[in-house]
Amino acid sequence: MSASPVGERMTALQPRLSAGEAAALALRFFGLTGRLDPLTSERDQNFRLATEDGRVYVLKIANAAEPAEVTNFQTEALDHVARTAPDLPVPRVIVGQGGGREFRLPSGSVVRLLTWLDGMPLHAAPRSAPLRRSIGATAAGLTRALEGFVHPAQDHELIWDIRNAAGLRPLLPSVADAALRAGCEAALDRFDAETGPALARLPRQVVHADFNPHNLLTDAQARRITGILDFGDMVRTPRICDLAVAGSYQVDPADPLSTLAEVIGGWHSVLPLLPEEEAPILDLVQLRMVTTIVLSNWRAARQPEHAGYFLRNLPASGAGFAALAALDRAEARARLAALIRKEAT
């Protein structure tokens, strides 16, 4: 990790272009005009661009602190998925003027244009077992589509990556709730002693790494995933981390293990779990929750004007973490294993 536990990319201010400035970029680089509406984003600046003839796109202006090769990593990954799994619902990269797909501004930001995906945001959809299984299966399908994809920026540093959980320790004081903070610290202790060493031995590849409810779309009946958004947290890491991320947002505190098993069952139906991947999955899910809890609190304190955005996944992660932490660890792991086997039959 860098000297800062989070890094410049996570703390740098977002681009702040006006709609008029963004419209000028759309015309200059892609020859398009239309209505631009701002979209929320953690680090970049995004606009929905609707042309007069009915086409809809996402105009993306990358954070100037993001290395150009990391932006290209995302572009190349989307192109790779378009070739290897054309039926997966991911955005397509639009070719602009002169055949370019990435246009660098004097500020250092890179401008790209992606296709727009329609659907109901997962965070607004009613939860169900079929939808949880679809989340797991879709995550596995994307992970499988990315097998074999390599890029010079694939090992870039990302604090959201579960294998970098140790870097969260300096940020623990940002969690005001003493009991929650103690639980997070215990999970990080377990990561240092057990989970981290086990993780280092598992198969690695490039993964999406951010199947959170604001990055997924569903059909009108909310029974299956129809869109995968935001490839900005892609990284090469143990592939099981992608499942842990997806599962961490779907844990129902009223029945945490069964709901988690449904997500895992969907994944297993597409990309069968190795025994050595199944063993640490419960700890990895909790570590992702810890990451969400710690970083959400830390970033909200540093940038209160964006607190609503940073804290949006905190209630679900906090409640899910508390529900799992209240269980006896050995018993929970055994019961989860049994539930996964039941899902697989």
Short mmCIF file of C-alpha atoms in Angstrom, two decimals:
data_model
loop_
_atom_site.label_atom_id
_atom_site.label_comp_id
_atom_site.label_asym_id
_atom_site.label_seq_id
_atom_site.Cartn_x
_atom_site.Cartn_y
_atom_site.Cartn_z
CA MET A 1 0.00 0.00 0.00
CA SER A 2 1.04 3.61 -0.52
CA ALA A 3 1.87 6.01 2.31
CA SER A 4 -1.80 6.95 2.45
CA PRO A 5 -3.95 3.92 3.33
CA VAL A 6 -6.53 5.02 0.80
CA GLY A 7 -4.45 6.71 -1.87
CA GLU A 8 -4.77 9.86 -3.92
CA ARG A 9 -7.34 8.39 -6.30
CA MET A 10 -9.83 7.86 -3.47
CA THR A 11 -9.43 11.33 -2.00
CA ALA A 12 -8.97 13.53 -5.09
CA LEU A 13 -11.85 15.85 -5.95
CA GLN A 14 -14.14 14.76 -8.76
CA PRO A 15 -14.11 16.63 -12.07
CA ARG A 16 -16.55 19.53 -11.95
CA LEU A 17 -17.50 20.28 -15.52
CA SER A 18 -20.73 22.11 -16.24
CA ALA A 19 -23.34 20.51 -18.48
CA GLY A 20 -22.30 22.99 -21.19
CA GLU A 21 -18.66 21.98 -20.93
CA ALA A 22 -19.62 18.30 -21.05
CA ALA A 23 -21.80 18.96 -24.11
CA ALA A 24 -18.84 20.55 -25.85
CA LEU A 25 -16.78 17.41 -25.17
CA ALA A 26 -19.53 15.15 -26.54
CA LEU A 27 -19.63 17.19 -29.73
CA ARG A 28 -15.87 17.52 -30.07
CA PHE A 29 -14.94 13.90 -29.46
CA PHE A 30 -18.04 11.98 -30.57
CA GLY A 31 -19.94 14.34 -32.86
CA LEU A 32 -23.05 14.09 -30.66
CA THR A 33 -25.47 16.67 -29.31
CA GLY A 34 -28.40 16.26 -26.97
CA ARG A 35 -29.61 16.62 -23.41
CA LEU A 36 -27.10 15.96 -20.65
CA ASP A 37 -28.18 15.05 -17.12
CA PRO A 38 -25.68 14.50 -14.29
CA LEU A 39 -25.28 11.04 -12.75
CA THR A 40 -23.83 10.16 -9.36
CA SER A 41 -20.33 8.70 -9.16
CA GLU A 42 -17.76 7.96 -6.46
CA ARG A 43 -14.67 9.37 -8.17
CA ASP A 44 -15.52 10.38 -11.75
CA GLN A 45 -18.08 12.72 -13.32
CA ASN A 46 -20.76 11.11 -15.46
CA PHE A 47 -23.61 12.43 -17.60
CA ARG A 48 -26.56 10.76 -19.27
CA LEU A 49 -26.55 11.94 -22.88
CA ALA A 50 -29.83 11.59 -24.79
CA THR A 51 -29.69 12.57 -28.46
CA GLU A 52 -32.63 13.97 -30.38
CA ASP A 53 -32.96 10.77 -32.42
CA GLY A 54 -33.50 8.65 -29.29
CA ARG A 55 -30.04 7.24 -28.62
CA VAL A 56 -28.81 7.28 -25.02
CA TYR A 57 -25.23 7.12 -23.75
CA VAL A 58 -23.13 7.70 -20.66
CA LEU A 59 -20.45 10.37 -21.02
CA LYS A 60 -17.68 9.59 -18.53
CA ILE A 61 -15.00 12.03 -17.41
CA ALA A 62 -12.42 10.16 -15.34
CA ASN A 63 -10.93 11.61 -12.19
CA ALA A 64 -7.68 13.35 -13.09
CA ALA A 65 -5.94 11.40 -10.30
CA GLU A 66 -6.73 8.10 -12.00
CA PRO A 67 -3.81 6.91 -14.13
CA ALA A 68 -4.69 6.76 -17.83
CA GLU A 69 -3.64 3.11 -17.93
CA VAL A 70 -6.26 2.26 -15.28
CA THR A 71 -8.97 3.89 -17.39
CA ASN A 72 -7.71 1.94 -20.39
CA PHE A 73 -7.83 -1.22 -18.26
CA GLN A 74 -11.59 -0.71 -17.92
CA THR A 75 -12.01 0.03 -21.63
CA GLU A 76 -10.09 -3.07 -22.71
CA ALA A 77 -11.98 -5.25 -20.23
CA LEU A 78 -15.33 -4.13 -21.63
CA ASP A 79 -14.12 -4.92 -25.13
CA HIS A 80 -12.88 -8.31 -23.93
CA VAL A 81 -16.28 -9.17 -22.41
CA ALA A 82 -18.04 -8.04 -25.59
CA ARG A 83 -15.98 -10.64 -27.47
CA THR A 84 -16.03 -13.52 -24.97
CA ALA A 85 -19.57 -13.20 -23.62
CA PRO A 86 -21.62 -10.95 -25.93
CA ASP A 87 -24.87 -11.83 -24.14
CA LEU A 88 -23.71 -10.40 -20.82
CA PRO A 89 -25.48 -7.07 -20.14
CA VAL A 90 -22.46 -4.77 -19.92
CA PRO A 91 -21.97 -1.35 -21.55
CA ARG A 92 -20.22 -1.11 -24.90
CA VAL A 93 -17.45 1.40 -25.54
CA ILE A 94 -18.30 3.87 -28.32
CA VAL A 95 -15.68 4.74 -30.93
CA GLY A 96 -15.30 8.48 -31.38
CA GLN A 97 -13.65 10.90 -33.79
CA GLY A 98 -10.64 9.52 -35.60
CA GLY A 99 -11.29 6.03 -34.25
CA GLY A 100 -10.39 6.97 -30.69
CA ARG A 101 -12.16 5.62 -27.63
CA GLU A 102 -10.32 7.58 -24.93
CA PHE A 103 -9.64 11.31 -25.16
CA ARG A 104 -7.29 12.95 -22.66
CA LEU A 105 -7.99 16.48 -21.42
CA PRO A 106 -5.30 18.99 -20.35
CA SER A 107 -6.46 18.40 -16.74
CA GLY A 108 -5.43 14.76 -17.02
CA SER A 109 -9.00 13.45 -17.13
CA VAL A 110 -9.92 10.93 -19.81
CA VAL A 111 -13.25 11.20 -21.64
CA ARG A 112 -15.13 8.11 -22.83
CA LEU A 113 -18.62 7.32 -24.09
CA LEU A 114 -20.49 4.13 -23.20
CA THR A 115 -23.87 2.75 -24.19
CA TRP A 116 -26.73 3.25 -21.76
CA LEU A 117 -28.33 0.20 -20.11
CA ASP A 118 -32.01 0.23 -19.18
CA GLY A 119 -33.47 -1.47 -16.13
CA MET A 120 -34.62 -1.05 -12.55
CA PRO A 121 -31.77 -0.25 -10.15
CA LEU A 122 -31.25 -3.21 -7.85
CA HIS A 123 -31.30 -1.01 -4.75
CA ALA A 124 -34.90 -0.06 -5.62
CA ALA A 125 -36.06 -3.61 -6.38
CA PRO A 126 -37.79 -5.98 -3.94
CA ARG A 127 -35.46 -8.74 -2.78
CA SER A 128 -36.17 -12.39 -3.48
CA ALA A 129 -34.42 -15.75 -3.63
CA PRO A 130 -34.52 -15.88 -7.47
CA LEU A 131 -33.00 -12.41 -7.66
CA ARG A 132 -30.22 -13.34 -5.21
CA ARG A 133 -29.43 -16.42 -7.26
CA SER A 134 -29.38 -14.31 -10.42
CA ILE A 135 -26.91 -11.92 -8.77
CA GLY A 136 -24.56 -14.80 -7.97
CA ALA A 137 -24.92 -16.39 -11.40
CA THR A 138 -24.37 -13.09 -13.21
CA ALA A 139 -21.28 -12.31 -11.14
CA ALA A 140 -19.88 -15.74 -11.95
CA GLY A 141 -20.69 -15.31 -15.64
CA LEU A 142 -18.77 -12.06 -15.76
CA THR A 143 -15.86 -13.55 -13.82
CA ARG A 144 -15.75 -16.46 -16.24
CA ALA A 145 -15.87 -14.06 -19.20
CA LEU A 146 -12.83 -12.24 -17.80
CA GLU A 147 -10.75 -15.41 -17.42
CA GLY A 148 -7.52 -15.00 -19.32
CA PHE A 149 -7.83 -11.23 -19.65
CA VAL A 150 -4.56 -9.49 -18.82
CA HIS A 151 -3.58 -5.82 -18.78
CA PRO A 152 -0.57 -3.85 -17.52
CA ALA A 153 -2.75 -2.04 -14.96
CA GLN A 154 -4.50 -5.13 -13.58
CA ASP A 155 -2.53 -5.09 -10.30
CA HIS A 156 -3.18 -1.44 -9.50
CA GLU A 157 -3.62 -0.56 -5.83
CA LEU A 158 -7.22 -0.43 -4.62
CA ILE A 159 -8.23 -0.19 -0.97
CA TRP A 160 -11.65 -1.70 -1.80
CA ASP A 161 -9.87 -4.92 -2.81
CA ILE A 162 -10.45 -7.38 0.04
CA ARG A 163 -6.86 -8.58 -0.05
CA ASN A 164 -5.85 -5.05 1.05
CA ALA A 165 -8.08 -5.15 4.14
CA ALA A 166 -5.12 -4.60 6.46
CA GLY A 167 -4.88 -1.05 5.08
CA LEU A 168 -8.17 -0.20 6.79
CA ARG A 169 -6.71 -0.24 10.30
CA PRO A 170 -5.62 3.43 10.36
CA LEU A 171 -9.18 4.41 9.40
CA LEU A 172 -10.98 2.46 12.16
CA PRO A 173 -11.36 5.55 14.42
CA SER A 174 -13.78 6.96 11.82
CA VAL A 175 -16.36 4.34 12.94
CA ALA A 176 -18.06 6.14 15.82
CA ASP A 177 -20.08 3.16 17.10
CA ALA A 178 -17.74 1.48 19.60
CA ALA A 179 -19.28 -1.99 19.31
CA LEU A 180 -19.25 -1.88 15.53
CA ARG A 181 -15.67 -0.62 15.52
CA ALA A 182 -14.62 -3.46 17.82
CA GLY A 183 -16.28 -5.99 15.53
CA CYS A 184 -14.47 -4.54 12.52
CA GLU A 185 -11.16 -4.71 14.39
CA ALA A 186 -11.77 -8.35 15.29
CA ALA A 187 -12.45 -9.17 11.63
CA LEU A 188 -9.20 -7.48 10.63
CA ASP A 189 -7.33 -9.44 13.32
CA ARG A 190 -8.75 -12.64 11.83
CA PHE A 191 -7.73 -11.47 8.36
CA ASP A 192 -4.12 -11.01 9.49
CA ALA A 193 -3.99 -14.37 11.24
CA GLU A 194 -6.03 -16.63 8.96
CA THR A 195 -8.02 -15.23 6.06
CA GLY A 196 -5.24 -13.22 4.42
CA PRO A 197 -2.76 -16.12 4.23
CA ALA A 198 -5.49 -18.44 2.90
CA LEU A 199 -6.54 -15.84 0.32
CA ALA A 200 -3.01 -15.57 -1.02
CA ARG A 201 -3.15 -19.21 -2.14
CA LEU A 202 -6.39 -18.98 -4.14
CA PRO A 203 -6.78 -18.60 -7.95
CA ARG A 204 -6.47 -15.00 -9.13
CA GLN A 205 -7.78 -13.13 -12.14
CA VAL A 206 -9.29 -9.81 -13.16
CA VAL A 207 -12.76 -9.34 -11.64
CA HIS A 208 -15.44 -6.63 -11.53
CA ALA A 209 -15.10 -6.32 -7.73
CA ASP A 210 -18.13 -4.08 -7.13
CA PHE A 211 -21.45 -5.92 -7.48
CA ASN A 212 -23.18 -3.49 -5.14
CA PRO A 213 -26.92 -2.71 -5.49
CA HIS A 214 -26.24 0.64 -7.19
CA ASN A 215 -24.21 -1.02 -9.95
CA LEU A 216 -26.80 -3.59 -11.03
CA LEU A 217 -30.09 -3.39 -12.93
CA THR A 218 -33.01 -5.84 -12.91
CA ASP A 219 -35.94 -6.64 -15.14
CA ALA A 220 -39.36 -5.15 -14.40
CA GLN A 221 -40.32 -8.20 -12.34
CA ALA A 222 -37.11 -7.93 -10.28
CA ARG A 223 -36.25 -11.58 -10.80
CA ARG A 224 -33.00 -11.38 -12.78
CA ILE A 225 -30.07 -9.08 -13.41
CA THR A 226 -30.27 -7.21 -16.72
CA GLY A 227 -27.41 -4.72 -16.41
CA ILE A 228 -23.92 -4.48 -14.92
CA LEU A 229 -22.55 -0.97 -14.42
CA ASP A 230 -19.36 0.75 -13.23
CA PHE A 231 -16.18 -1.18 -13.94
CA GLY A 232 -14.13 1.40 -12.05
CA ASP A 233 -13.08 -0.96 -9.24
CA MET A 234 -11.84 -3.77 -11.46
CA VAL A 235 -8.67 -5.38 -10.24
CA ARG A 236 -6.76 -8.65 -10.35
CA THR A 237 -7.44 -10.45 -7.09
CA PRO A 238 -8.53 -13.90 -5.88
CA ARG A 239 -11.64 -14.54 -7.95
CA ILE A 240 -13.63 -15.61 -4.89
CA CYS A 241 -13.47 -11.99 -3.73
CA ASP A 242 -15.94 -11.11 -6.47
CA LEU A 243 -18.48 -13.50 -4.96
CA ALA A 244 -17.79 -12.13 -1.49
CA VAL A 245 -18.50 -8.59 -2.69
CA ALA A 246 -21.76 -9.62 -4.36
CA GLY A 247 -22.90 -11.63 -1.36
CA SER A 248 -22.07 -8.96 1.19
CA TYR A 249 -24.86 -6.67 -0.02
CA GLN A 250 -27.51 -9.41 -0.09
CA VAL A 251 -27.35 -10.68 3.50
CA ASP A 252 -30.76 -10.35 5.15
CA PRO A 253 -30.19 -9.85 8.90
CA ALA A 254 -33.35 -11.87 9.57
CA ASP A 255 -31.86 -14.94 7.86
CA PRO A 256 -28.24 -14.13 7.03
CA LEU A 257 -26.90 -17.55 6.11
CA SER A 258 -29.78 -18.68 3.89
CA THR A 259 -29.81 -15.46 1.90
CA LEU A 260 -26.03 -15.55 1.49
CA ALA A 261 -26.23 -19.19 0.40
CA GLU A 262 -28.66 -18.23 -2.37
CA VAL A 263 -26.12 -15.85 -3.88
CA ILE A 264 -23.37 -18.45 -3.52
CA GLY A 265 -25.63 -21.08 -5.07
CA GLY A 266 -26.17 -18.91 -8.13
CA TRP A 267 -22.42 -18.44 -8.48
CA HIS A 268 -21.72 -22.15 -7.98
CA SER A 269 -24.18 -23.06 -10.76
CA VAL A 270 -21.98 -21.19 -13.25
CA LEU A 271 -18.52 -21.32 -11.71
CA PRO A 272 -18.24 -24.22 -9.24
CA LEU A 273 -16.51 -23.30 -6.00
CA LEU A 274 -13.26 -25.02 -5.15
CA PRO A 275 -13.16 -26.43 -1.60
CA GLU A 276 -10.40 -23.99 -0.72
CA GLU A 277 -12.58 -21.11 -1.97
CA GLU A 278 -15.62 -22.19 0.00
CA ALA A 279 -13.77 -22.39 3.32
CA PRO A 280 -13.05 -18.64 3.76
CA ILE A 281 -16.15 -17.24 2.01
CA LEU A 282 -17.97 -16.27 5.20
CA ASP A 283 -14.94 -14.36 6.50
CA LEU A 284 -14.48 -12.67 3.11
CA VAL A 285 -18.10 -11.52 3.05
CA GLN A 286 -17.66 -9.97 6.48
CA LEU A 287 -14.42 -8.31 5.38
CA ARG A 288 -16.20 -6.64 2.49
CA MET A 289 -18.80 -5.39 4.94
CA VAL A 290 -15.98 -4.06 7.12
CA THR A 291 -14.51 -2.29 4.09
CA THR A 292 -17.86 -0.66 3.33
CA ILE A 293 -18.40 0.36 6.95
CA VAL A 294 -14.94 1.84 7.45
CA LEU A 295 -14.53 3.60 4.11
CA SER A 296 -18.09 4.96 4.11
CA ASN A 297 -17.61 6.57 7.51
CA TRP A 298 -14.13 7.83 6.72
CA ARG A 299 -15.06 9.39 3.40
CA ALA A 300 -18.28 10.94 4.72
CA ALA A 301 -16.29 12.65 7.46
CA ARG A 302 -13.75 14.01 4.99
CA GLN A 303 -16.27 15.08 2.34
CA PRO A 304 -19.56 15.81 4.15
CA GLU A 305 -21.03 17.38 1.04
CA HIS A 306 -21.07 13.88 -0.53
CA ALA A 307 -21.97 12.02 2.66
CA GLY A 308 -25.30 10.80 1.30
CA TYR A 309 -23.54 9.07 -1.58
CA PHE A 310 -20.76 7.58 0.53
CA LEU A 311 -23.15 6.26 3.19
CA ARG A 312 -25.78 4.79 0.90
CA ASN A 313 -24.68 1.15 1.38
CA LEU A 314 -23.78 1.55 5.06
CA PRO A 315 -27.13 0.53 6.66
CA ALA A 316 -27.28 -2.81 4.81
CA SER A 317 -23.60 -3.58 5.41
CA GLY A 318 -23.78 -2.60 9.08
CA ALA A 319 -26.89 -4.68 9.75
CA GLY A 320 -25.57 -7.65 7.79
CA PHE A 321 -22.23 -7.53 9.57
CA ALA A 322 -23.87 -7.40 12.99
CA ALA A 323 -26.09 -10.38 12.12
CA LEU A 324 -23.15 -12.50 10.97
CA ALA A 325 -20.88 -11.41 13.81
CA ALA A 326 -23.51 -12.51 16.34
CA LEU A 327 -23.29 -16.11 15.11
CA ASP A 328 -20.88 -18.70 16.43
CA ARG A 329 -18.23 -18.76 13.71
CA ALA A 330 -17.67 -22.52 13.57
CA GLU A 331 -21.38 -23.29 13.59
CA ALA A 332 -22.09 -20.62 10.98
CA ARG A 333 -19.43 -21.97 8.64
CA ALA A 334 -20.79 -25.50 8.97
CA ARG A 335 -24.38 -24.41 8.40
CA LEU A 336 -23.43 -22.26 5.43
CA ALA A 337 -21.58 -25.21 3.86
CA ALA A 338 -24.71 -27.35 4.26
CA LEU A 339 -26.89 -24.64 2.73
CA ILE A 340 -24.52 -24.29 -0.22
CA ARG A 341 -24.70 -28.04 -0.85
CA LYS A 342 -28.49 -27.83 -0.70
CA GLU A 343 -28.49 -24.98 -3.23
CA ALA A 344 -26.29 -27.03 -5.53
CA THR A 345 -28.71 -29.98 -5.67
#
